[in-house]
Coordinates of C-alpha atoms and ligand atoms in Angstrom, one line a residue:
M1 CA -35.9 -18.1 -12.2
I2 CA -37.9 -20.5 -10.1
N3 CA -36.3 -21.3 -6.7
I4 CA -38.2 -23.7 -4.5
A5 CA -36.9 -24.2 -0.9
I6 CA -37.8 -27.3 1.1
D7 CA -36.4 -27.3 4.6
G8 CA -36.9 -29.6 7.5
P9 CA -35.3 -32.1 9.9
A10 CA -33.5 -35.3 9.0
G11 CA -35.7 -38.1 7.7
A12 CA -38.7 -35.9 6.9
G13 CA -38.7 -37.2 3.3
K14 CA -37.4 -33.9 1.8
S15 CA -35.1 -35.4 -0.8
T16 CA -37.8 -37.9 -2.1
I17 CA -40.3 -35.1 -2.5
A18 CA -37.8 -32.5 -3.8
K19 CA -36.6 -35.0 -6.5
A20 CA -40.1 -35.9 -7.6
V21 CA -41.3 -32.2 -7.6
A22 CA -38.2 -31.2 -9.7
K23 CA -39.0 -34.0 -12.2
R24 CA -42.7 -33.0 -12.4
L25 CA -41.7 -29.3 -13.1
G26 CA -38.9 -30.2 -15.4
I27 CA -36.3 -28.4 -13.3
I28 CA -33.1 -29.3 -11.4
Y29 CA -32.9 -30.7 -7.8
L30 CA -30.0 -29.6 -5.6
D31 CA -29.4 -31.7 -2.5
T32 CA -27.6 -29.3 -0.2
G33 CA -27.2 -31.9 2.5
A34 CA -25.0 -33.8 0.1
M35 CA -22.8 -30.7 -0.1
Y36 CA -22.2 -30.8 3.7
R37 CA -21.7 -34.5 3.5
S38 CA -19.0 -33.9 0.9
V39 CA -17.2 -31.4 3.1
A40 CA -17.3 -34.0 5.9
Y41 CA -15.8 -36.6 3.5
Y42 CA -13.0 -34.1 2.5
V43 CA -12.2 -33.2 6.1
L44 CA -12.1 -36.8 7.3
K45 CA -10.0 -37.8 4.4
H46 CA -7.4 -35.2 5.5
G47 CA -7.4 -36.8 9.0
V48 CA -9.0 -33.6 10.6
S49 CA -11.8 -33.9 13.1
V50 CA -15.1 -32.5 11.9
S51 CA -15.4 -30.4 15.1
D52 CA -11.9 -29.0 14.9
E53 CA -12.7 -25.5 13.7
K54 CA -9.2 -24.3 13.2
G55 CA -8.1 -27.5 11.5
V56 CA -11.1 -27.4 9.1
Q57 CA -10.5 -23.8 8.3
G58 CA -6.9 -24.6 7.5
I59 CA -7.9 -27.0 4.7
L60 CA -11.1 -25.4 3.5
G61 CA -9.3 -23.2 1.0
G62 CA -8.2 -26.3 -0.9
L63 CA -11.7 -27.7 -1.2
E64 CA -12.9 -27.5 -4.8
M65 CA -16.5 -28.6 -5.2
D66 CA -18.1 -29.3 -8.5
I67 CA -21.8 -30.2 -8.8
R68 CA -22.7 -32.1 -12.0
Y69 CA -25.7 -33.9 -13.3
E70 CA -25.1 -37.3 -15.0
D71 CA -28.1 -39.1 -16.4
G72 CA -30.2 -36.7 -14.5
A73 CA -28.6 -37.5 -11.1
Q74 CA -26.6 -35.1 -9.0
Q75 CA -22.9 -36.0 -8.6
I76 CA -20.5 -34.1 -6.4
Y77 CA -16.9 -34.0 -7.3
V78 CA -14.4 -32.9 -4.6
C79 CA -11.0 -32.0 -6.0
G80 CA -11.8 -34.0 -9.1
E81 CA -13.0 -37.2 -7.2
N82 CA -16.7 -38.2 -7.4
V83 CA -17.5 -38.6 -3.7
T84 CA -21.2 -39.3 -4.2
P85 CA -21.1 -43.1 -3.5
Y86 CA -19.6 -42.4 0.0
L87 CA -22.0 -39.7 1.2
R88 CA -24.9 -41.8 2.6
E89 CA -22.8 -44.1 4.8
P90 CA -24.3 -43.8 8.3
H91 CA -21.2 -42.2 10.0
M92 CA -21.3 -39.4 7.4
S93 CA -24.7 -38.2 8.7
K94 CA -23.4 -37.2 12.1
A95 CA -20.0 -35.9 10.6
A96 CA -22.0 -33.7 8.2
S97 CA -24.2 -32.4 11.0
D98 CA -21.0 -31.5 13.0
V99 CA -19.1 -29.9 10.2
S100 CA -22.1 -27.9 9.0
A101 CA -22.1 -26.1 12.4
L102 CA -18.8 -24.4 11.5
P103 CA -19.4 -20.9 10.2
A104 CA -16.6 -21.0 7.7
V105 CA -18.1 -24.2 6.1
R106 CA -21.6 -22.7 6.0
Y107 CA -20.5 -19.5 4.3
K108 CA -18.6 -21.4 1.7
M109 CA -21.5 -23.7 0.9
V110 CA -24.1 -20.9 1.1
E111 CA -22.1 -18.9 -1.5
L112 CA -22.1 -21.9 -3.9
Q113 CA -25.8 -22.5 -3.3
R114 CA -26.7 -18.9 -4.0
E115 CA -24.6 -18.9 -7.2
F116 CA -26.3 -22.1 -8.3
A117 CA -29.8 -20.8 -7.6
A118 CA -29.1 -17.5 -9.5
S119 CA -28.4 -19.4 -12.7
H120 CA -30.8 -22.4 -12.5
D121 CA -34.5 -23.2 -12.0
V122 CA -34.1 -25.4 -9.0
V123 CA -35.7 -27.2 -6.1
L124 CA -33.3 -27.1 -3.1
D125 CA -33.7 -29.1 0.1
G126 CA -31.8 -28.4 3.3
R127 CA -32.2 -26.8 6.7
D128 CA -31.7 -23.1 6.1
I129 CA -32.7 -22.5 2.4
G130 CA -35.8 -20.5 3.1
T131 CA -34.5 -18.6 6.1
F132 CA -30.9 -17.8 5.2
V133 CA -29.6 -19.0 1.8
L134 CA -32.5 -17.8 -0.4
P135 CA -34.9 -15.6 1.7
E136 CA -36.4 -14.4 -1.5
A137 CA -37.2 -17.9 -2.9
N138 CA -40.5 -18.0 -4.8
C139 CA -41.9 -20.9 -2.8
K140 CA -40.9 -22.2 0.6
F141 CA -41.9 -25.4 2.4
Y142 CA -41.1 -26.7 5.9
M143 CA -41.6 -30.4 5.9
T144 CA -41.5 -32.5 9.0
A145 CA -42.9 -35.7 10.7
S146 CA -42.7 -37.1 14.2
P147 CA -39.2 -38.3 15.2
E148 CA -40.6 -41.9 15.5
E149 CA -42.0 -41.8 12.0
R150 CA -38.8 -40.4 10.6
A151 CA -36.7 -43.0 12.4
E152 CA -39.0 -45.7 11.2
R153 CA -38.6 -44.6 7.6
R154 CA -34.9 -44.3 7.8
H155 CA -34.6 -47.6 9.6
K156 CA -36.6 -49.4 6.9
E157 CA -34.4 -47.7 4.2
L158 CA -31.2 -48.8 6.0
A159 CA -32.5 -52.4 6.6
E160 CA -33.3 -52.7 2.9
K161 CA -29.6 -51.8 2.2
G162 CA -28.5 -54.6 4.6
S163 CA -27.6 -52.4 7.5
A164 CA -27.9 -54.0 11.0
C165 CA -28.7 -50.7 12.8
T166 CA -31.5 -51.1 15.4
F167 CA -34.6 -48.8 15.5
K168 CA -33.3 -47.3 18.7
E169 CA -29.9 -46.4 17.2
V170 CA -31.6 -44.7 14.3
L171 CA -34.0 -42.8 16.6
D172 CA -31.1 -41.6 18.8
D173 CA -29.2 -40.4 15.7
I174 CA -32.3 -38.5 14.5
N175 CA -32.8 -36.9 17.9
K176 CA -29.1 -35.9 18.2
R177 CA -29.1 -34.4 14.7
D178 CA -32.3 -32.5 15.3
Y179 CA -30.8 -31.0 18.4
N180 CA -27.4 -30.2 16.6
D181 CA -29.1 -28.8 13.5
S182 CA -31.5 -26.6 15.4
H183 CA -29.2 -25.3 18.1
R184 CA -26.1 -24.2 16.1
A185 CA -25.3 -20.5 16.1
V186 CA -25.3 -19.8 12.3
A187 CA -28.5 -20.4 10.3
P188 CA -30.1 -23.1 12.5
L189 CA -32.9 -25.2 11.3
R190 CA -36.2 -23.4 11.7
Q191 CA -39.3 -22.7 9.7
A192 CA -39.3 -19.5 7.7
D193 CA -42.3 -17.3 8.5
D194 CA -43.5 -17.5 4.9
A195 CA -43.0 -21.3 4.5
V196 CA -45.9 -23.7 4.0
Y197 CA -45.8 -26.2 6.9
I198 CA -46.3 -29.8 5.9
D199 CA -46.5 -32.6 8.5
T200 CA -45.9 -35.8 6.5
T201 CA -46.5 -38.2 9.3
D202 CA -49.8 -39.5 8.0
M203 CA -49.3 -38.6 4.3
T204 CA -48.1 -40.8 1.4
P205 CA -45.2 -39.4 -0.7
E206 CA -47.7 -39.0 -3.6
E207 CA -50.0 -36.8 -1.5
V208 CA -47.0 -34.6 -0.4
I209 CA -45.8 -34.3 -4.0
E210 CA -49.3 -33.3 -5.2
L211 CA -49.6 -30.7 -2.4
V212 CA -46.2 -29.1 -3.2
V213 CA -46.8 -29.1 -7.0
R214 CA -50.3 -27.6 -6.6
T215 CA -49.0 -24.9 -4.2
V216 CA -46.1 -24.0 -6.6
S217 CA -48.5 -23.7 -9.5
E218 CA -50.9 -21.5 -7.5
K219 CA -48.1 -19.2 -6.4
R220 CA -46.8 -18.9 -10.0
K221 CA -50.2 -17.8 -11.4
Ligands
DC301 O1 -30.2 -33.5 4.6 P1 -29.0 -34.4 5.1 O2 -29.3 -35.4 6.1 O3 -28.2 -35.0 3.9 O4 -28.0 -33.3 5.7 C1 -26.8 -33.7 6.4 C2 -26.4 -32.6 7.4 O5 -26.0 -31.4 6.7 C3 -27.5 -32.2 8.4 O6 -27.5 -33.0 9.6 C4 -27.3 -30.8 8.6 C5 -26.5 -30.3 7.4 N1 -27.2 -29.4 6.5 C6 -27.3 -28.1 6.8 O7 -26.8 -27.7 7.8 N2 -27.8 -27.2 5.9 C7 -28.4 -27.6 4.8 N3 -28.9 -26.7 4.0 C8 -28.4 -29.0 4.5 C9 -27.8 -29.9 5.4

């Protein structure tokens, strides 16, 4: 099995790179952030606060998550409903970051991710893949960029979708999520000792993809 872990903070470009690398290698891409976003969607739909640990624990047993690939794209079904179209709405980012700090949520998602990785050749992107989910992954990368660069990329992406968010709002959100994701008690965001560090601030996506594919090929030799 090939398991490639790409971790890093919000807006570092992980999903763009992970998707392209998976395509180049002819393997699957698993977006683990979308899994936490789906939990947030489920929790909010039940009228429970994403930071109410007891409330979330009370409904977590009923959460059935099914990850499918339709026309090559990942779709997440929660209790039979395809929730994928709702996951990238701006309020979902903070909700996912909050809900992902709850240990019960993490253990449930980590179990699903480990099962998935055991039966598929896959590129996974997230925060804790190389450090906690798959410490034995064949190849690990830690991808980052300056907060300003990440905010600029996210702001551009949102503006193209017609969002009226200001640059400052996006930067504040990135800084808040960085803090949240790297200060939680269970499996916080950090670079694995054996991960290849990539600062994408001054790199084009093509350069990053090339570097990752080359590193993976060298490690597999
Ligand atoms: O990658 P993303 O922005 O879609 O992730 C949304 C949130 O989910 C992120 O703020 C932290 C959390 N997350 C996590 O805790 N562990 C992962 N492996 C992936 C995401």
